mmCIF file of C-alpha atoms in Angstrom:
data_model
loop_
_atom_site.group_PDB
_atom_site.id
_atom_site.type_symbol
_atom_site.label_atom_id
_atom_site.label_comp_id
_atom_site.label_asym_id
_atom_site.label_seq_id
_atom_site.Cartn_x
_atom_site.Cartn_y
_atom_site.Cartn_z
ATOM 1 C CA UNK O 19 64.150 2.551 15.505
ATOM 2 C CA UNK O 20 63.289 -1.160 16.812
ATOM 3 C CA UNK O 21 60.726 0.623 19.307
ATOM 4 C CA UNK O 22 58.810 2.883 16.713
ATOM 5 C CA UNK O 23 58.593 -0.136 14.867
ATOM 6 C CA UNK O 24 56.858 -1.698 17.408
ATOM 7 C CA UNK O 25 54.600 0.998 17.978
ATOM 8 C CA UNK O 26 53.450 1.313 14.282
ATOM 9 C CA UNK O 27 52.666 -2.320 14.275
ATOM 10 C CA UNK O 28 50.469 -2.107 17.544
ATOM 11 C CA UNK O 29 48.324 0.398 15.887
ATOM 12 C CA UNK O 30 48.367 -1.475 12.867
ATOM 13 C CA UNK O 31 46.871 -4.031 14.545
ATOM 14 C CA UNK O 32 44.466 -2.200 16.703
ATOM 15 C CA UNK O 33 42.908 -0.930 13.071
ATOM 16 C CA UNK O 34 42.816 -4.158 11.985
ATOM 17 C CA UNK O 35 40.653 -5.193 15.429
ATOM 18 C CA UNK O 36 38.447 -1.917 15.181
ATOM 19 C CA UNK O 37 37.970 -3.012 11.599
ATOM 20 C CA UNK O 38 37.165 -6.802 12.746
ATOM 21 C CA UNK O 39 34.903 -5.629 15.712
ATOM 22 C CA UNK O 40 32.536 -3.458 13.550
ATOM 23 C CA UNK O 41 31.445 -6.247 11.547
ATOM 24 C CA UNK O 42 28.679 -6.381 14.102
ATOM 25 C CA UNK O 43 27.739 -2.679 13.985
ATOM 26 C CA UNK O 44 24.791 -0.855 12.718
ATOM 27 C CA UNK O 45 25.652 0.694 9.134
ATOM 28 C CA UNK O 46 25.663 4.055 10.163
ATOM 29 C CA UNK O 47 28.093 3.489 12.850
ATOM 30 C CA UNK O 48 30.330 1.900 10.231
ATOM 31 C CA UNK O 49 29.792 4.738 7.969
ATOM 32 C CA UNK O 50 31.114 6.979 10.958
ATOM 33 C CA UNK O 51 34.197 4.791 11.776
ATOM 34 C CA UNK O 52 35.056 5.072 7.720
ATOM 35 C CA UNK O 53 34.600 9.287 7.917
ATOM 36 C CA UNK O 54 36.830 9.409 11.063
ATOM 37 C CA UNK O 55 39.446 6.989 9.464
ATOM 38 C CA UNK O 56 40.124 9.893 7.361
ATOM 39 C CA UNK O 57 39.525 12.729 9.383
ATOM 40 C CA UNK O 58 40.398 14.108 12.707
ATOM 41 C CA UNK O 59 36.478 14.883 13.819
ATOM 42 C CA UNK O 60 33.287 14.672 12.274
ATOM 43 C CA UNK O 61 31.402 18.033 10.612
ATOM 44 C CA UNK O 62 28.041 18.529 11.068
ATOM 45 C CA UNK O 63 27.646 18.111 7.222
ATOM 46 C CA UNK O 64 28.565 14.363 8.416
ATOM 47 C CA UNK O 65 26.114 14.259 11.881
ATOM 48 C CA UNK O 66 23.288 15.032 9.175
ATOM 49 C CA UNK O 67 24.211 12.565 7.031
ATOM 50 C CA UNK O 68 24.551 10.014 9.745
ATOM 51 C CA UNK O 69 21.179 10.804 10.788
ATOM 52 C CA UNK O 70 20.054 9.909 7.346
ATOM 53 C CA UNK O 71 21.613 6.993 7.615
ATOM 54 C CA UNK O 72 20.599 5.799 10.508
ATOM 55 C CA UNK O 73 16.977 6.498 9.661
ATOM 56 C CA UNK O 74 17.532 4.480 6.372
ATOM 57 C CA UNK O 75 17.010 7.581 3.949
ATOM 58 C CA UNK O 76 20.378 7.317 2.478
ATOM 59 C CA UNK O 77 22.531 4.041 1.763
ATOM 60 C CA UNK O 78 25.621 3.454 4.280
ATOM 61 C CA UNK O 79 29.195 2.938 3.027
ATOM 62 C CA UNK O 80 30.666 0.705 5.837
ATOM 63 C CA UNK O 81 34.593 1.006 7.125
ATOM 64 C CA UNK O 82 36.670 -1.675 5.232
ATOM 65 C CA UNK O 83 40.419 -2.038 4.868
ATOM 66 C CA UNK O 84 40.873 -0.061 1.977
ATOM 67 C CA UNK O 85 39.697 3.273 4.407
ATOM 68 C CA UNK O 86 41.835 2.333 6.937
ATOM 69 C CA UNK O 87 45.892 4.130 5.866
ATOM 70 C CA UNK O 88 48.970 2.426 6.940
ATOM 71 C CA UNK O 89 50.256 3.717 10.095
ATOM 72 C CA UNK O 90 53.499 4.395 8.413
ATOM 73 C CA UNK O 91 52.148 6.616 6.245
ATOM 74 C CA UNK O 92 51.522 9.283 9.104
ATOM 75 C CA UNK O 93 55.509 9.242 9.160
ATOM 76 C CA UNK O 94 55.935 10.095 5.348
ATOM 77 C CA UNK O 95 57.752 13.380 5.145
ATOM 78 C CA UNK O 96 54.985 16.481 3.777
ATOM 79 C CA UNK O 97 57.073 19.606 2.018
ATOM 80 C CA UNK O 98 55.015 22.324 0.164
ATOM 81 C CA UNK O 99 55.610 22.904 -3.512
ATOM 82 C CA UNK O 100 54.050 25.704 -4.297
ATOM 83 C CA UNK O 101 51.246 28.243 -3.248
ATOM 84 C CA UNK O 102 49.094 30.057 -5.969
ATOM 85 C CA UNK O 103 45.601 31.020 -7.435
ATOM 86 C CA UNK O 104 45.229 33.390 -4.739
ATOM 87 C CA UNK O 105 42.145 35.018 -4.993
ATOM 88 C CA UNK O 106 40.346 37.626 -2.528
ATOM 89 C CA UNK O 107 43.623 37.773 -0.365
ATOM 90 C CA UNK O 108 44.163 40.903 1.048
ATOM 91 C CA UNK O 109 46.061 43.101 -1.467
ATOM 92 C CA UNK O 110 47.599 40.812 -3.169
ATOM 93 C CA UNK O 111 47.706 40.504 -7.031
ATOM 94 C CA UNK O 112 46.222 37.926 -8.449
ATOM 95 C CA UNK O 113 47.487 35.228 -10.720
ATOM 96 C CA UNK O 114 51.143 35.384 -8.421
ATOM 97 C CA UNK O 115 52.837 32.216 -7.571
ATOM 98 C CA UNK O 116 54.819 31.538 -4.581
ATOM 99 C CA UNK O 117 57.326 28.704 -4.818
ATOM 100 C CA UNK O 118 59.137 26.271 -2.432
ATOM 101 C CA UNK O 119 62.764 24.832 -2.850
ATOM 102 C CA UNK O 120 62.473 20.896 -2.737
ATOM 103 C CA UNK O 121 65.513 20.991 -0.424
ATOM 104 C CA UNK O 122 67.379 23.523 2.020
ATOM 105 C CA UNK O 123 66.199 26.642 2.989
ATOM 106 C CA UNK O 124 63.460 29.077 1.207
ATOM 107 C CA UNK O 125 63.597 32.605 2.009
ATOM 108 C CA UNK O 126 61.115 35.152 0.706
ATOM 109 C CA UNK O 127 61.829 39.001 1.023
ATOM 110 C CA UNK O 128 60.500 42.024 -0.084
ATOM 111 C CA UNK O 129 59.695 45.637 1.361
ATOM 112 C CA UNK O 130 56.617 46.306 3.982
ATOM 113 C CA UNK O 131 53.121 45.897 2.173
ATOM 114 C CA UNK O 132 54.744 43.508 -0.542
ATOM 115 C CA UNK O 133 52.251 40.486 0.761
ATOM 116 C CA UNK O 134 54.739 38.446 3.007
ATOM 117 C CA UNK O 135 52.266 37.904 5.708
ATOM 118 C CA UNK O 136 49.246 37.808 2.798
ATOM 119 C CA UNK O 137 50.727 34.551 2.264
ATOM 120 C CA UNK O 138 51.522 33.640 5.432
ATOM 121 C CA UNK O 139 47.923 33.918 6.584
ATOM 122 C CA UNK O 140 46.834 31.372 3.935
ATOM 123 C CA UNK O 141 49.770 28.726 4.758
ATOM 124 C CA UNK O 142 48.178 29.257 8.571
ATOM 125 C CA UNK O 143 45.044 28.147 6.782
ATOM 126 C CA UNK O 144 46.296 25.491 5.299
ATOM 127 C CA UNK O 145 48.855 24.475 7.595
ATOM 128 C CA UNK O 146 49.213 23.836 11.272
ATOM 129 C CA UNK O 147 49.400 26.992 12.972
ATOM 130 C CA UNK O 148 48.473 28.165 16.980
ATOM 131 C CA UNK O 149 46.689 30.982 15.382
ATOM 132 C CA UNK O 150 44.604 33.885 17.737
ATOM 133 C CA UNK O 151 40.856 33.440 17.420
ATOM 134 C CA UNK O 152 39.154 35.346 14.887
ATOM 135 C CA UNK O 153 42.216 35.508 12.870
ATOM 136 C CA UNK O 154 40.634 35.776 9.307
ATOM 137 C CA UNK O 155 41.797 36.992 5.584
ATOM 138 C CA UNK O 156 39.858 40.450 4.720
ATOM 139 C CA UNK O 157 39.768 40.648 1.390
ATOM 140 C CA UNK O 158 40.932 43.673 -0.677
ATOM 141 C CA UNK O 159 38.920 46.377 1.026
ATOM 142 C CA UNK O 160 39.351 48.605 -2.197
ATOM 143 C CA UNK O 161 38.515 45.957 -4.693
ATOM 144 C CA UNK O 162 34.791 47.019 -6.272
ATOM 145 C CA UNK O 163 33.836 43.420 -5.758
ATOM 146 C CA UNK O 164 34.710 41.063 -2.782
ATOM 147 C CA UNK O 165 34.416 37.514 -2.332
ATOM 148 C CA UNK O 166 35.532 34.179 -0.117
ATOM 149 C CA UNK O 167 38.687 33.953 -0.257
ATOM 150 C CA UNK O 168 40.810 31.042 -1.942
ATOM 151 C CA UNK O 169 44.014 29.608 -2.754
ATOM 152 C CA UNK O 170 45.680 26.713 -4.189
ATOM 153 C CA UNK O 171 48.594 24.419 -2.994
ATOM 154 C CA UNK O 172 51.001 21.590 -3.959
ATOM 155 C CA UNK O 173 52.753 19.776 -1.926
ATOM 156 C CA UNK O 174 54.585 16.567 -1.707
ATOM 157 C CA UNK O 175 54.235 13.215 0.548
ATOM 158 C CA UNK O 176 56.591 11.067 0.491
ATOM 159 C CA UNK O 177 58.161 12.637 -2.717
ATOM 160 C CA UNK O 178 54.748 12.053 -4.701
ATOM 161 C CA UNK O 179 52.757 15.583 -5.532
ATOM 162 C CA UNK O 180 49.403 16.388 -4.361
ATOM 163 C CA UNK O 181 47.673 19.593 -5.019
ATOM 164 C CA UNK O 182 44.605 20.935 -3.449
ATOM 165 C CA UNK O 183 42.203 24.221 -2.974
ATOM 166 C CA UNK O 184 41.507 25.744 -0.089
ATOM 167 C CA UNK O 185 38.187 28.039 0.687
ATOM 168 C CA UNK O 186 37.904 30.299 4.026
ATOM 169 C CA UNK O 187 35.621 28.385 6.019
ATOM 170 C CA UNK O 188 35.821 24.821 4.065
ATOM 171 C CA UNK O 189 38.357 22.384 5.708
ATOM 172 C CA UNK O 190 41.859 21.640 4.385
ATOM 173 C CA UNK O 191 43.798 18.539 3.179
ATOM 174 C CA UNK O 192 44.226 16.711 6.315
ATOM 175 C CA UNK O 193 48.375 15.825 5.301
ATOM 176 C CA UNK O 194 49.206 19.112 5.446
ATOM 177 C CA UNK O 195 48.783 18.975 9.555
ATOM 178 C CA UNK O 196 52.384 17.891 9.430
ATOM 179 C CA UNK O 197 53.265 21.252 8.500
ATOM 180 C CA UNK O 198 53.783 23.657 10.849
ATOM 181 C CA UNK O 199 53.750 27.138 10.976
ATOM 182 C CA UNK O 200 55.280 29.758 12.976
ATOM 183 C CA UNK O 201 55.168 33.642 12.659
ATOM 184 C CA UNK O 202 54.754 36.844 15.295
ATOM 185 C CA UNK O 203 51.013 36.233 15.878
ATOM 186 C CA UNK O 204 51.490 32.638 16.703
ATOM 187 C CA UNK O 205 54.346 33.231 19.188
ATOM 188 C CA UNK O 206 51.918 35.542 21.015
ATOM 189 C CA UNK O 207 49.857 32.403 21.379
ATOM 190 C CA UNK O 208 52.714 30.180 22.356
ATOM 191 C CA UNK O 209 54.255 32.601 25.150
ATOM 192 C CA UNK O 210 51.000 34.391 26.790
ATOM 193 C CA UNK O 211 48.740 31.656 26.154
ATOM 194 C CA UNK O 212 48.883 28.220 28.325
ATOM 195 C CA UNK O 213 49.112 25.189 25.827
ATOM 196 C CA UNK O 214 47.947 21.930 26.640
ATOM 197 C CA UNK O 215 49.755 19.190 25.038
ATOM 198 C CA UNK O 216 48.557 15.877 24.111
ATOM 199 C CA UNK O 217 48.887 12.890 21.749
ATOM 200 C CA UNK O 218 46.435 10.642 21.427
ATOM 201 C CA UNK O 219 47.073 7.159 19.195
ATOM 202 C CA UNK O 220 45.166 6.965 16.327
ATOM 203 C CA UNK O 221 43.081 4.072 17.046
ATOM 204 C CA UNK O 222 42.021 5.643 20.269
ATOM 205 C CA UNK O 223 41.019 8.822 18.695
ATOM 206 C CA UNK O 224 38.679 6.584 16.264
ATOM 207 C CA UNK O 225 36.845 5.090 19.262
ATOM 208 C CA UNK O 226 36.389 8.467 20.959
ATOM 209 C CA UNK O 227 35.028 10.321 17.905
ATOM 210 C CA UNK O 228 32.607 7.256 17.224
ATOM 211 C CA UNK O 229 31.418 7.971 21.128
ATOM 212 C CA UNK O 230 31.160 11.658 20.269
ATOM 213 C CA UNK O 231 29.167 10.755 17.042
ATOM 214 C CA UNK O 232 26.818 8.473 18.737
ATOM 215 C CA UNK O 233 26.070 10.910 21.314
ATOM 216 C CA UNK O 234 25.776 14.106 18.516
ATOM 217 C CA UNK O 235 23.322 11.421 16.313
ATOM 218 C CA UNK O 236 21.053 10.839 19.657
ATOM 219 C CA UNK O 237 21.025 14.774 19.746
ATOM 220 C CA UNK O 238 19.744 15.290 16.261
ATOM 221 C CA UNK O 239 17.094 12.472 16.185
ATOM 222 C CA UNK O 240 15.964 13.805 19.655
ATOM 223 C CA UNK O 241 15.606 17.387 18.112
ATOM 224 C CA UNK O 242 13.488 15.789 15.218
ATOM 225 C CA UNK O 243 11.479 13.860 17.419
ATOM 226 C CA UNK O 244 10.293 16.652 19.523
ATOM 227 C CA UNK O 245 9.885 18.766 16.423
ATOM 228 C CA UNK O 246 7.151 16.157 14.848
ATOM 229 C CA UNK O 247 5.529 15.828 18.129
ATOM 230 C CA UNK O 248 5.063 19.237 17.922
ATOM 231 C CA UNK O 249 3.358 18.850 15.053
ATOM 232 C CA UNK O 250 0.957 16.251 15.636
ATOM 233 C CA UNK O 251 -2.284 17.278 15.956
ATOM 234 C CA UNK O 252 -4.290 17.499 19.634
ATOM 235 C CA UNK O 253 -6.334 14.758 17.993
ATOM 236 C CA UNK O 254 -3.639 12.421 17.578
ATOM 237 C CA UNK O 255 -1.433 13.406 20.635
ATOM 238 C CA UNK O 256 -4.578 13.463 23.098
ATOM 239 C CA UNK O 257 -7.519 11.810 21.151
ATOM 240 C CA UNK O 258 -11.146 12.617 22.710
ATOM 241 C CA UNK O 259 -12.016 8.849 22.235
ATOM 242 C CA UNK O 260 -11.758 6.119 24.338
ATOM 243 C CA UNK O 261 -8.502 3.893 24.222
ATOM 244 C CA UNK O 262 -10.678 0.756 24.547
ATOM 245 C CA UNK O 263 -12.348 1.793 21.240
ATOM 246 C CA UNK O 264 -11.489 0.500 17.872
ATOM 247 C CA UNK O 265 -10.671 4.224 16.945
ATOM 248 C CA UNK O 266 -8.739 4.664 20.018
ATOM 249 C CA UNK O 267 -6.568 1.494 19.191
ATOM 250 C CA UNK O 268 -5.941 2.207 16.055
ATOM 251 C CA UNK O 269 -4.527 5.864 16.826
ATOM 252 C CA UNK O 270 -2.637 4.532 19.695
ATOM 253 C CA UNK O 271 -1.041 2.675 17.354
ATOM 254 C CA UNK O 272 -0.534 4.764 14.462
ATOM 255 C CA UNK O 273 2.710 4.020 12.330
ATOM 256 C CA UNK O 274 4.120 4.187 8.746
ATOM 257 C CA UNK O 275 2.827 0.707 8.658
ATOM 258 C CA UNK O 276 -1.196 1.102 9.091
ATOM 259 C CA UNK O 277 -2.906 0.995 6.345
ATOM 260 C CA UNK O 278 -5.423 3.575 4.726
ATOM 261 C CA UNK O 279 -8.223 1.185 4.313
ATOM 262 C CA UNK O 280 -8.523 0.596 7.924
ATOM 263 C CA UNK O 281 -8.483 4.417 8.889
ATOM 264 C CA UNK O 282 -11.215 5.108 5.697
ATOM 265 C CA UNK O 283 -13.190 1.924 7.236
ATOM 266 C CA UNK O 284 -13.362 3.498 10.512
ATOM 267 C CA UNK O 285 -13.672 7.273 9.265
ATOM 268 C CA UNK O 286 -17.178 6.367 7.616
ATOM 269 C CA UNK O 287 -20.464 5.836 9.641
ATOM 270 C CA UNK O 288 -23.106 2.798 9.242
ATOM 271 C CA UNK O 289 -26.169 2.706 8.453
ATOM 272 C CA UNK O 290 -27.258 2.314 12.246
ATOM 273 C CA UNK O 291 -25.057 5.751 12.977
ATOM 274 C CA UNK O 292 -25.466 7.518 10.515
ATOM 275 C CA UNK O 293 -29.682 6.993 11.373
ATOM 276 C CA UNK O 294 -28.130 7.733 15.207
ATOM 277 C CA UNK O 295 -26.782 10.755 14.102
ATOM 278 C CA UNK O 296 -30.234 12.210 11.771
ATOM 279 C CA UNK O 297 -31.800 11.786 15.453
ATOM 280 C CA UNK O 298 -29.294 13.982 17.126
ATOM 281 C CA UNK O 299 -28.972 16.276 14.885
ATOM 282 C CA UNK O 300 -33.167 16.726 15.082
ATOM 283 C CA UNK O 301 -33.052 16.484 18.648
ATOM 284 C CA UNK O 302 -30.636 19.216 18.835
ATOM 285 C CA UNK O 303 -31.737 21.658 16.150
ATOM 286 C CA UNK O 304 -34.617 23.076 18.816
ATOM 287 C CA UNK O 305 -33.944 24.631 22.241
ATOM 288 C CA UNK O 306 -33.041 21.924 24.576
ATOM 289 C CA UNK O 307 -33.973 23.861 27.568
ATOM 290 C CA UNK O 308 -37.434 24.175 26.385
ATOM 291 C CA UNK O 309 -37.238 20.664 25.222
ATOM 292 C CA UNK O 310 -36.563 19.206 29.188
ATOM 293 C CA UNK O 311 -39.364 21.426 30.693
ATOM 294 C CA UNK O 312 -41.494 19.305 28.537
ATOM 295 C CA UNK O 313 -40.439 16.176 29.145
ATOM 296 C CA UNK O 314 -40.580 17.525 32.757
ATOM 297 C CA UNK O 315 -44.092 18.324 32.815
ATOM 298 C CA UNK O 316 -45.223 14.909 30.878
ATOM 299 C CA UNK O 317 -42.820 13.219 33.135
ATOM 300 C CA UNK O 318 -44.893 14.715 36.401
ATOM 301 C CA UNK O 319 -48.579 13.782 34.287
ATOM 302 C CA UNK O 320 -47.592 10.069 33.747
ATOM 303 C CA UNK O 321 -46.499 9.586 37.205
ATOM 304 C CA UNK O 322 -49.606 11.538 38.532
ATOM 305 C CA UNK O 323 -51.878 8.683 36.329
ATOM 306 C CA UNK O 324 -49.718 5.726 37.031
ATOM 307 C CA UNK O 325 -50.513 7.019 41.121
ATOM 308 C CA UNK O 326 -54.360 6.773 40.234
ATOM 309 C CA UNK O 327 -54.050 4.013 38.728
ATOM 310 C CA UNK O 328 -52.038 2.331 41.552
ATOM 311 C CA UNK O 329 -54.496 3.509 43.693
ATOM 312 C CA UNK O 330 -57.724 2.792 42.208
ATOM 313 C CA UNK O 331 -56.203 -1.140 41.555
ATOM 314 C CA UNK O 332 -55.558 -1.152 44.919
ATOM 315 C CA UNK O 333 -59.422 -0.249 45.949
ATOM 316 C CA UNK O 334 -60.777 -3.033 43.648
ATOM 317 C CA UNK O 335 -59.103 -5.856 45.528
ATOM 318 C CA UNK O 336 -61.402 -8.800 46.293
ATOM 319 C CA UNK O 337 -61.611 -7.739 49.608
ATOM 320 C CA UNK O 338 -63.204 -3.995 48.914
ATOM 321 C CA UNK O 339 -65.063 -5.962 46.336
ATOM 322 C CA UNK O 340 -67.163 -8.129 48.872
ATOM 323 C CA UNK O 341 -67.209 -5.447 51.644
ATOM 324 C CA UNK O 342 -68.879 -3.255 48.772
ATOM 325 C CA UNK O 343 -71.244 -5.846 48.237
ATOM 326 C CA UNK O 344 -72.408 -6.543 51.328
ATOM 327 C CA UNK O 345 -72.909 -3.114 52.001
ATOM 328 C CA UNK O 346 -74.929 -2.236 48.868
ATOM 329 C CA UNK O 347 -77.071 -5.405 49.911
ATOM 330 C CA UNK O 348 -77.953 -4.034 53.797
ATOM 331 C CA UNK O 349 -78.428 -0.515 52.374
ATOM 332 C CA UNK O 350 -81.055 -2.244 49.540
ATOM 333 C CA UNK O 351 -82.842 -4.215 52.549
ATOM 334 C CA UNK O 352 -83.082 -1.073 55.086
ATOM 335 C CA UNK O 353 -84.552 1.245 52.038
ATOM 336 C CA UNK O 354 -87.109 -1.981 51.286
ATOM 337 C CA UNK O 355 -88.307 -2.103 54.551
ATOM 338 C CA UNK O 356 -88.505 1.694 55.190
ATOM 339 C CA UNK O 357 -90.373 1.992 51.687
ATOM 340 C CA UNK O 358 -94.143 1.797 52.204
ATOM 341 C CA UNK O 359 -96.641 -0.642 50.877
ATOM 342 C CA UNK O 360 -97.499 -0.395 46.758
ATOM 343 C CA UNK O 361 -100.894 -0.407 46.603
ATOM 344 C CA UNK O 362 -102.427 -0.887 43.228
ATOM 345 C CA UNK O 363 -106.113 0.214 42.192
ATOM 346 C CA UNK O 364 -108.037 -1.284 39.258
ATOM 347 C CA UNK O 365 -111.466 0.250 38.126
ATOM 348 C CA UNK O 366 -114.321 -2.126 38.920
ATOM 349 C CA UNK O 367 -114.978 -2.510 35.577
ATOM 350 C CA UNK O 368 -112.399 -4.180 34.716
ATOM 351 C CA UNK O 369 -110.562 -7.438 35.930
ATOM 352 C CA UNK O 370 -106.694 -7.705 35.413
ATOM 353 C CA UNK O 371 -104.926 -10.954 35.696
ATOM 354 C CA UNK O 372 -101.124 -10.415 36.881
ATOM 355 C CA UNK O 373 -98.442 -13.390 37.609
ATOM 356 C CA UNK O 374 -97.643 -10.825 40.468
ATOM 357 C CA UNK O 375 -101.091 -11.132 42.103
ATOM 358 C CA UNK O 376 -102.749 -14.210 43.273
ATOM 359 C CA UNK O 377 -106.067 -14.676 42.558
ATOM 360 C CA UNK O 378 -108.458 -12.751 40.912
ATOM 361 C CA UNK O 379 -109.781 -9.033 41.757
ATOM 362 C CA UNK O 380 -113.328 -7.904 40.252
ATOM 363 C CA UNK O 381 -114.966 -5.360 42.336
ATOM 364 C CA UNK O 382 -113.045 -5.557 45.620
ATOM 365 C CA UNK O 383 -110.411 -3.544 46.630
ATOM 366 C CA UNK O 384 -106.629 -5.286 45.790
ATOM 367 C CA UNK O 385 -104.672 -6.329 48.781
ATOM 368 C CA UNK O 386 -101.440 -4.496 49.218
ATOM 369 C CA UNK O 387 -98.455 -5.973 47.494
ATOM 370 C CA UNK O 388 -95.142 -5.927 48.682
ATOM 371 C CA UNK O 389 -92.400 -5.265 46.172
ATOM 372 C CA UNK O 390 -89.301 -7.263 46.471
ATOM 373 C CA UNK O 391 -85.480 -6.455 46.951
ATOM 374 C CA UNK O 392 -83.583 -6.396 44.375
ATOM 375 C CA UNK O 393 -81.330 -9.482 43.555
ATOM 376 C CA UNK O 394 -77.898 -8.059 44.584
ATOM 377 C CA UNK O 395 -75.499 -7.742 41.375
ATOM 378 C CA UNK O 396 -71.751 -9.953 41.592
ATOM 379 C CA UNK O 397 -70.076 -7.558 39.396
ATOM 380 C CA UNK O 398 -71.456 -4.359 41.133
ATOM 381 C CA UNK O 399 -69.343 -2.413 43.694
#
C-alpha cells in the first residue's frame, strides 16, 4: 500500500513539474498539453485546431492545475449503471433499458436473437474491449430508414453517477477505459492474436503525445505552405524584374505587413515613362524589320558623307593649300610666256590716251604691249 503511495505521489509531482515547465511554452503547445491531460491522444479535430492556434487565428487555452486530475483518481473504482436509448442497433427495440446491479453479479439471459450480443457490441464501444478490426454495429437491415447508431450510458466513479452518449465513430468517455470487456470475438483476439503489453506513466505519455503533436502541427503547416506556394502567381514566385529594382525589392519582400500605398506608388508610371512608353508603343506599331533596313541604309549614307568629308578636310590641309598655290602660279607664268604679244591698233584718226601705254600714239603704228600675269589669289586652290 506504502509503495503505490509512493508511486501516485511521484506522478503527482511530475504533473506538477510538466505544469511548472510549460510556463515557458508557446500557447499552442500549452493548449496541447491541456487536450492530452484529458485524453489518451490527440484527434485530428485537435491537430486543426492547434494549427489555428499556432497561426494566431483562434485564442489558446493554456494547461493549468485545474486540467491536470489527481493521480488517485485513475484508481477510483468505474461500475456501469445502466445502458439505454439504443437507437439503430441491430434488431433491437428501441426505447429498452438494460440495467446493472450496484453490487455482485449481473446476469442477462434470454433465447438466440433476443439482443445479448446487440448490447454487448455497444459496451465494446464504450468499454475496453480487444475487439477484431472492422468490428462495427449494422443497423436494422429491415428498418425503412437507417441511421448512425447510438446509445446512452450511466455509470458510476467512485460511487458518484455520470451518464454519457455514445455515437459510432465519435469517441467515448475516457473513465469508462477501466472497464473491460470480454466475449467470444475478443478471446479470438486474445488467443490467435500476439498482444503486446505495456504501461506507460501518465506523465510520460503527456510528453510523448506533445512530441507527436509537434511533429503532426509541422505536417499540417508544411501542407499549407506548399499549397499557397502553389498558388502564387509566376509573377510573384519568379518575377521578370530585376531584384536590384525597387519593384524587385519590394516583391522579394512581400508580407501581410506591406502596405498598399507603396505597391499602388510603384504600379503607376511617371510622367517621364509614361512619355517612354507613347514612344514604344509608336515605334512598335510599324514593321520593325522594315524599320532596321532603313536605319541600315541611312546608317551606310551618313558614313559614306562623313568619309568625304574626312577626306576632302584632309586635302585642304595647309600643306595641299601652298603646293596648290604654287602650282597654279608656274602654270599662270608658263601660259604668259607661251601667249603671244597683244597688239593693239588705233585708226589714225584718232589719238587714245591709256594709263597702260606710255606716251602718245597719233599716226604711227602702237608698239606691242605685253599683258601681265595675274596676281596669284591666297584663298585660291
Amino acid at each position: 500500500m506504502n509503495e503505490e503511495s509512493n508511486d501516485l505521489s511521484n506522478e503527482a509531482e511530475a504533473l506538477a513539474d510538466i505544469l511548472a515547465w510549460s510556463a515557458d511554452l508557446p500557447g499552442w503547445q500549452r493548449d496541447a498539453l491541456r487536450l492530452l491531460c484529458g485524453q489518451t491522444k490527440l484527434e485530428p479535430a485537435d491537430i486543426t485546431a492547434l494549427v489555428a492556434v499556432c497561426k494566431s487565428d483562434s485564442p489558446a487555452v493554456p494547461l493549468d492545475t485545474s486540467h491536470i486530475r489527481d493521480p488517485a483518481a485513475s484508481h477510483a473504482v468505474v461500475s456501469l449503471g445502466a445502458l439505454h436509448g439504443l437507437v439503430n442497433v441491430n434488431a433491437l427495440a428501441p426505447g429498452e433499458r438494460l440495467s446493472f446491479g450496484k453490487t455482485g453479479l449481473t446476469v442477462i439471459y434470454g433465447d438466440n436473437g433476443a439482443g445479448k450480443s446487440g448490447y454487448a457490441r455497444v459496451l465494446k464501444q464504450l468499454c475496453r474491449a480487444r475487439s477484431p478490426k472492422g468490428d462495427a454495429i449494422l443497423p436494422n437491415i429491415y428498418a425503412g430508414s437507417r441511421g448512425v447508431p447510438t446509445a446512452s450510458i450511466d455509470f458510476f466513479i467512485g460511487g458518484q453517477k455520470r451518464s454519457a452518449t455514445w455515437n459510432q465513430g465519435g469517441s467515448a468517455d475516457p473513465m469508462l477505459s477501466a472497464v473491460s470487456v470480454f466475449d467470444s470475438r475478443t478471446a479470438n483476439v486474445h488467443v490467435e492474436n500476439t498482444n503486446d503489453l505495456a504501461y506507460t506513466p501518465l506523465p510520460l505519455r503527456i510528453l510523448a503525445g506533445l512530441a507527436q503533436a509537434c511533429q503532426d502541427v509541422k505536417a499540417k503547416l508544411s501542407a499549407e505552405i506548399k499549397t499557397l506556394e502553389q498558388q502564387t502567381p509566376v509573377v510573384l514566385s519568379k518575377p521578370e524584374c530585376k531584384p536590384d529594382t525597387a519593384v524587385g525589392k519590394v516583391i522579394a519582400s512581400l508580407s501581410g505587413k506591406t502596405k498598399p500605398d507603396t505597391i499602388e506608388k510603384l504600379a503607376g508610371l511617371t510622367a517621364q515613362e509614361e512619355a517612354r512608353l507613347q514612344t514604344l508603343i509608336t515605334d512598335l506599331s510599324g514593321d520593325p524589320a522594315r524599320t532596321v533596313r532603313q536605319l541600315q541604309t541611312q546608317e551606310t549614307r551618313i558614313t559614306a558623307v562623313i568619309d568625304q568629308i574626312e577626306r576632302l578636310i584632309a586635302g585642304a590641309s595647309d600643306g595641299n593649300r601652298t603646293t596648290l598655290r604654287e602650282a597654279h602660279f608656274r602654270l599662270t607664268t608658263r601660259a604668259t610666256r607661251l601667249r603671244p604679244p597683244l597688239q593693239v591698233s588705233l585708226p589714225k584718226n584718232r589719238c587714245r590716251t591709256s594709263a597702260r601705254i606710255s606716251g602718245r600714239l597719233c599716226g604711227k603704228r602702237p608698239a606691242p604691249i605685253r599683258a601681265k600675269p595675274p596676281i596669284p589669289d591666297s584663298h585660291s586652290q
